[in-house]
Short mmCIF file of C-alpha atoms in Angstrom, two decimals:
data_model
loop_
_atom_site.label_atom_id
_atom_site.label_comp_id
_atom_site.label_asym_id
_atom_site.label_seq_id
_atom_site.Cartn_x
_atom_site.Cartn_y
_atom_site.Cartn_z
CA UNK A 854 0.00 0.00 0.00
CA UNK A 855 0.68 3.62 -0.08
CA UNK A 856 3.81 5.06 2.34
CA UNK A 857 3.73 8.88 2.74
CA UNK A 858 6.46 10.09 4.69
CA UNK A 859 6.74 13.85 5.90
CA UNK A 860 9.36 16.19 7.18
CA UNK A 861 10.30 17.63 9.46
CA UNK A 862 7.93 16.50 12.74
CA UNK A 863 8.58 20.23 14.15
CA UNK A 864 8.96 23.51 12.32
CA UNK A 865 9.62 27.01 14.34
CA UNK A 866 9.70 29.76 12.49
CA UNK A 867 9.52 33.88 13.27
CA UNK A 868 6.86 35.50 12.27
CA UNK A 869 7.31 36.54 8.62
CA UNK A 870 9.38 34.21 7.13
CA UNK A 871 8.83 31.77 5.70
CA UNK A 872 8.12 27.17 6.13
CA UNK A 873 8.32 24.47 3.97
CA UNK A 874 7.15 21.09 4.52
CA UNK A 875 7.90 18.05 2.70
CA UNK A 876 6.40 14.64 1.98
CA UNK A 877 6.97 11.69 -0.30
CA UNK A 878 4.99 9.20 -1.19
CA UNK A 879 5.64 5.67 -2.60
CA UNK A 880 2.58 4.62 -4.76
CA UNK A 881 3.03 6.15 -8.20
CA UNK A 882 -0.52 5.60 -8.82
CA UNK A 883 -1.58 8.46 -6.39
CA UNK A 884 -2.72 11.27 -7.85
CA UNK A 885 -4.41 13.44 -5.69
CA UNK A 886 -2.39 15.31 -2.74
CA UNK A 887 -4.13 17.22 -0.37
CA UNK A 888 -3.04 18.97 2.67
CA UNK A 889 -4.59 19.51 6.06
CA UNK A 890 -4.12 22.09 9.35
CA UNK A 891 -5.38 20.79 12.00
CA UNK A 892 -5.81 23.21 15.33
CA UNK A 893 -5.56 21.03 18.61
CA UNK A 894 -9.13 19.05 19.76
CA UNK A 895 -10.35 20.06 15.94
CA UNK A 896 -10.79 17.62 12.73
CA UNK A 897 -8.61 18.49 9.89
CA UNK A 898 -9.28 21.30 7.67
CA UNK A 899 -7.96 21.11 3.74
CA UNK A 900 -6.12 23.77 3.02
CA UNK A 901 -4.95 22.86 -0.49
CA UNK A 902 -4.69 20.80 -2.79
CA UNK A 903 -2.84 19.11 -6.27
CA UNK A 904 -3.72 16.91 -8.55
CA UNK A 905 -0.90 14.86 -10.51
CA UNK A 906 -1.28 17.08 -13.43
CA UNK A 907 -0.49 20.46 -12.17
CA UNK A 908 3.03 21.12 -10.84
CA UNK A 909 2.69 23.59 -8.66
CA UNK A 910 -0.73 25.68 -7.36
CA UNK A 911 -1.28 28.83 -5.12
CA UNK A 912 -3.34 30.35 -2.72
CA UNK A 913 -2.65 33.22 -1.89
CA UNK A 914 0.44 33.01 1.16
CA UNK A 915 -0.01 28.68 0.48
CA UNK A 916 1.71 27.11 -2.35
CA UNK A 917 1.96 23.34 -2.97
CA UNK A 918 4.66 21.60 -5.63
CA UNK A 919 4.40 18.35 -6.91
CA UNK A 920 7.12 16.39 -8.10
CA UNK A 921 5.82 13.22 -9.85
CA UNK A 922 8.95 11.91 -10.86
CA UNK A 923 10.37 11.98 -7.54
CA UNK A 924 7.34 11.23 -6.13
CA UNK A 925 7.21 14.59 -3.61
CA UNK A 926 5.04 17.51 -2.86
CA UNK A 927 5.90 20.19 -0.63
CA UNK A 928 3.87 22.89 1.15
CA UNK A 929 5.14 26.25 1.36
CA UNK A 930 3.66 29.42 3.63
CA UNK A 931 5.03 32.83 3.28
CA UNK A 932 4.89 35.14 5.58
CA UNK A 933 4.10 33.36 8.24
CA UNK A 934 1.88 34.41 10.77
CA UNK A 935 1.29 32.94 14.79
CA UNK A 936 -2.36 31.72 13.54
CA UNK A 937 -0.70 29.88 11.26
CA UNK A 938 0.68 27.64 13.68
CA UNK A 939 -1.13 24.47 13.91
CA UNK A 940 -0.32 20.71 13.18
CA UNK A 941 -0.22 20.22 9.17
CA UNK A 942 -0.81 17.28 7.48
CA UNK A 943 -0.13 15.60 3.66
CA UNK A 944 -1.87 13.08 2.28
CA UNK A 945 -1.69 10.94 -0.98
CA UNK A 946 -4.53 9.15 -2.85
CA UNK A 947 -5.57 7.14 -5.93
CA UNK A 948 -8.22 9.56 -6.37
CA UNK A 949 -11.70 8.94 -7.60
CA UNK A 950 -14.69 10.27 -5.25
CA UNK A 951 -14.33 7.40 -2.88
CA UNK A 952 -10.49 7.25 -2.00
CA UNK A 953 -8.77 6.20 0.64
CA UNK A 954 -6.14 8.54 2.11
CA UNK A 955 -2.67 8.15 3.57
CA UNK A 956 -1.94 10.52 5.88
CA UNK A 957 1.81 12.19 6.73
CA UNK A 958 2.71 11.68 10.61
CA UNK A 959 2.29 15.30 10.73
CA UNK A 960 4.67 18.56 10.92
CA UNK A 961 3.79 20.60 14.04
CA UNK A 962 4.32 24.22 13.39
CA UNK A 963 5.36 27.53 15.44
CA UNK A 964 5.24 30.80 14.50
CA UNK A 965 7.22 32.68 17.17
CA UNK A 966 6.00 36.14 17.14
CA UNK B 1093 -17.72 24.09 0.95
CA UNK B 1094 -19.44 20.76 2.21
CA UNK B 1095 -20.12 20.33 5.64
CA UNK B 1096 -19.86 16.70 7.92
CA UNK B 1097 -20.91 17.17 11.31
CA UNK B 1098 -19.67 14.83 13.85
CA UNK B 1099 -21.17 14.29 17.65
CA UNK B 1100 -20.53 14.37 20.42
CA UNK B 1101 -17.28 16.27 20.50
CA UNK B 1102 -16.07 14.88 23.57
CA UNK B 1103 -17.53 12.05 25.93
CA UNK B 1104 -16.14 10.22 28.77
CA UNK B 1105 -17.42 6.82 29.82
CA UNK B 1106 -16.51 3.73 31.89
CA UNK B 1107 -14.45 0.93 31.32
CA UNK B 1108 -16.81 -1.89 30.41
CA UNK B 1109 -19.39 0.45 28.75
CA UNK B 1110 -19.90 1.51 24.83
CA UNK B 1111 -20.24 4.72 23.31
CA UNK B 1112 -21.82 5.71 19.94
CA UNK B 1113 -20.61 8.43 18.09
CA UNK B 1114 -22.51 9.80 14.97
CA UNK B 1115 -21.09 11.34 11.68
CA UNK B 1116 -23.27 13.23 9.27
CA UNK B 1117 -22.87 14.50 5.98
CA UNK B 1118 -25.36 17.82 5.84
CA UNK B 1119 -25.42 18.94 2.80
CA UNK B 1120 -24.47 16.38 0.61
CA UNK B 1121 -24.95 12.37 0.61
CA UNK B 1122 -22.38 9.84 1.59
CA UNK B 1123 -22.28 6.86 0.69
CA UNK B 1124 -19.46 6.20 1.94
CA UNK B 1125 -17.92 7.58 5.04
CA UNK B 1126 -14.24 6.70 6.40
CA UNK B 1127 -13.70 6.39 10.21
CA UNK B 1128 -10.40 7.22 11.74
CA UNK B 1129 -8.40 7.01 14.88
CA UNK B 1130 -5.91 9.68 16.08
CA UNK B 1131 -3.27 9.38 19.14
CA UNK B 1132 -1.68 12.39 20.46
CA UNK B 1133 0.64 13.68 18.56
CA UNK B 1134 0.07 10.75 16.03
CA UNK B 1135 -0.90 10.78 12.22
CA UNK B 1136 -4.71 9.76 11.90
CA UNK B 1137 -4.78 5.79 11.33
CA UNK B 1138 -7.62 4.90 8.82
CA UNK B 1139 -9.87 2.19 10.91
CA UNK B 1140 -13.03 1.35 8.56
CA UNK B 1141 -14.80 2.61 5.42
CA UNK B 1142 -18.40 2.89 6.15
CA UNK B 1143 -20.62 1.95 3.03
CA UNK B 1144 -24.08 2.28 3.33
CA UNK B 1145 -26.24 -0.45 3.20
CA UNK B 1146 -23.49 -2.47 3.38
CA UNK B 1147 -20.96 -3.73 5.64
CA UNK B 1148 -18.11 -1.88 6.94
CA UNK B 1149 -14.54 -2.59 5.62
CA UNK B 1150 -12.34 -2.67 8.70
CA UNK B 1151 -8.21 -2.24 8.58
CA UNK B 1152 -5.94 -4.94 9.68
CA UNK B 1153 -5.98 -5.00 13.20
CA UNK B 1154 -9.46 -3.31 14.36
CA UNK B 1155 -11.31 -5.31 15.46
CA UNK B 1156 -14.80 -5.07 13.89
CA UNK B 1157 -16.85 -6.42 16.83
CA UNK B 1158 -15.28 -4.22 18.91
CA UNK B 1159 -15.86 -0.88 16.43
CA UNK B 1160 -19.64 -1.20 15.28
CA UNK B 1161 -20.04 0.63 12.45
CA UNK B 1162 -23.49 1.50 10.97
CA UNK B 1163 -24.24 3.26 7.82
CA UNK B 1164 -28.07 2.99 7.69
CA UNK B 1165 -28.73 6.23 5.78
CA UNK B 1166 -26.64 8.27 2.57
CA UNK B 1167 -26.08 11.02 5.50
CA UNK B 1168 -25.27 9.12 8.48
CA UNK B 1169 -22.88 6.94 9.77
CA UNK B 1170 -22.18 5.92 13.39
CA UNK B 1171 -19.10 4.41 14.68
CA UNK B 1172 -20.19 2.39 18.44
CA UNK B 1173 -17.40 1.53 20.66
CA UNK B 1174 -17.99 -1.31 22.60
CA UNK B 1175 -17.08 -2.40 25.95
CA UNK B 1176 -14.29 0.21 26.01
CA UNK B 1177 -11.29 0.40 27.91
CA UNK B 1178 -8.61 3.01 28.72
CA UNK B 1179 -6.58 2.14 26.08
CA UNK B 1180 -9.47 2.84 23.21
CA UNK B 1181 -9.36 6.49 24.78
CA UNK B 1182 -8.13 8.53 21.20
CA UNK B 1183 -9.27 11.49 19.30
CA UNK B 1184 -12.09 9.15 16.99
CA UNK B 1185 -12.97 11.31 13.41
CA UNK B 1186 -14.99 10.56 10.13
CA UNK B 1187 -14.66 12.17 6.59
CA UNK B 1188 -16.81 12.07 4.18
CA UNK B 1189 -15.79 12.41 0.16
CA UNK B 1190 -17.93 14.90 -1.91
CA UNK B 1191 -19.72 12.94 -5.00
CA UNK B 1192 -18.04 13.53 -8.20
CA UNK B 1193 -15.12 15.58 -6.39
CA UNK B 1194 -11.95 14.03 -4.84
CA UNK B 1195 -12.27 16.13 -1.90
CA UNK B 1196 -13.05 14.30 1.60
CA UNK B 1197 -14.56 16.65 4.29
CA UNK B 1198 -13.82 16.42 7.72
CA UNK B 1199 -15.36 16.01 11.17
CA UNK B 1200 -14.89 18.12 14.09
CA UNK B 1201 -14.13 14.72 15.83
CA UNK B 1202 -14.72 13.41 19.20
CA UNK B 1203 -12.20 12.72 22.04
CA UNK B 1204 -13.16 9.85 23.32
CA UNK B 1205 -12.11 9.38 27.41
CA UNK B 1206 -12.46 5.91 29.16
CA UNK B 1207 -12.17 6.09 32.44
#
């Protein structure tokens, strides 16, 4: 089955700059990468997305890159502020509208203002 | 975007004793639903896929008489912990995929405390 693997388990980071978080996956059929914040006692929230066609996408201070070949996506947030922090999550599918998902262990992030 | 609703958010019980815990899909229909487990600081382990009017598809290792799962309607599913113990105290949460969009929405989830 699918491995996703993400790095690194702890980010700090001062307000304003920037973090980048990394995952791999191992299933080269997976094609659909989400990624999830999740604020302590809440579910997970998507925050974006990518599809295995699309290199790279943004949202306005959120950016994801795919790299199919090497099978790894990153998420990057600029100018980072402290609501920002929050435990983020990848994940890696096959797709379809019922998927299963393989979830990252999870990058815990701290803004420091 | 699509809402799923879960409930209770947080319950305590006693050892010995089960506890239901409902997922809904409100503005969209589910047929299937996906139940998973969280520890802290842990990655959320997939347990079952709920399918309705079927049965449940449970990982390796749960134990499917011990996690009831019912999927009786295309907007609710409810995951039933039976004769809990300590150890099955975990953050529990569902997710439901949007028809025709790859998407999965998630619960607020439910910490689950055995005492």
């Amino acid at each position: 089955g699918e491995n996703v693997e993400q790095h690194p388990s702890t980010l700090s980071v001062q307000e304003g700059d920037s973090a980048v978080i990394k995952c791999t996956y191992s299933d080269s059929a997976s094609n659909y990468f989400p990624w999830y914040k999740q604020e302590l006692g809440k579910g997970p929230q998507l925050i974006i997305d990518i599809r295995s066609n699309v290199g790279e996408k943004k949202d306005q201070r959120i950016a994801v890159t795919l790299n199919k070949t090497a099978k790894h996506f990153s998420l990057h947030i600029t100018e980072t502020q402290p609501e920002d922090s929050a435990v983020y999550f990848c994940a890696a599918s096959l797709g379809g509208w019922v998927n299963q998902f393989y979830f990252g262990t999870g990058t815990s992030l701290t803004v420091i203002p | 975007g699509a809402v799923v609703s879960q409930h209770p958010s947080w319950v305590i019980c006693k050892s010995g004793t089960s506890v239901k815990i409902e997922c809904r899909s409100l503005d969209f229909q589910a047929t299937t639903m996906f139940w998973y487990r969280q520890f802290p600081k842990q990655s959320l382990m997939l347990m079952a896929t709920s399918n309705e009017g079927s049965k449940a598809t449970y990982e390796q290792g749960v134990e499917k008489d011990k996690f009831l799962i019912n999927h009786a309607s295309l907007t609710l599913s409810t995951l039933t912990v039976t004769s809990a113990h300590p150890e099955d105290s975990s953050f529990y949460i569902c997710s439901a995929p949007q028809p025709l969009n790859t998407e999965a929405f998630f619960g607020q989830g439910t910490r689950l405390t055995v005492v």
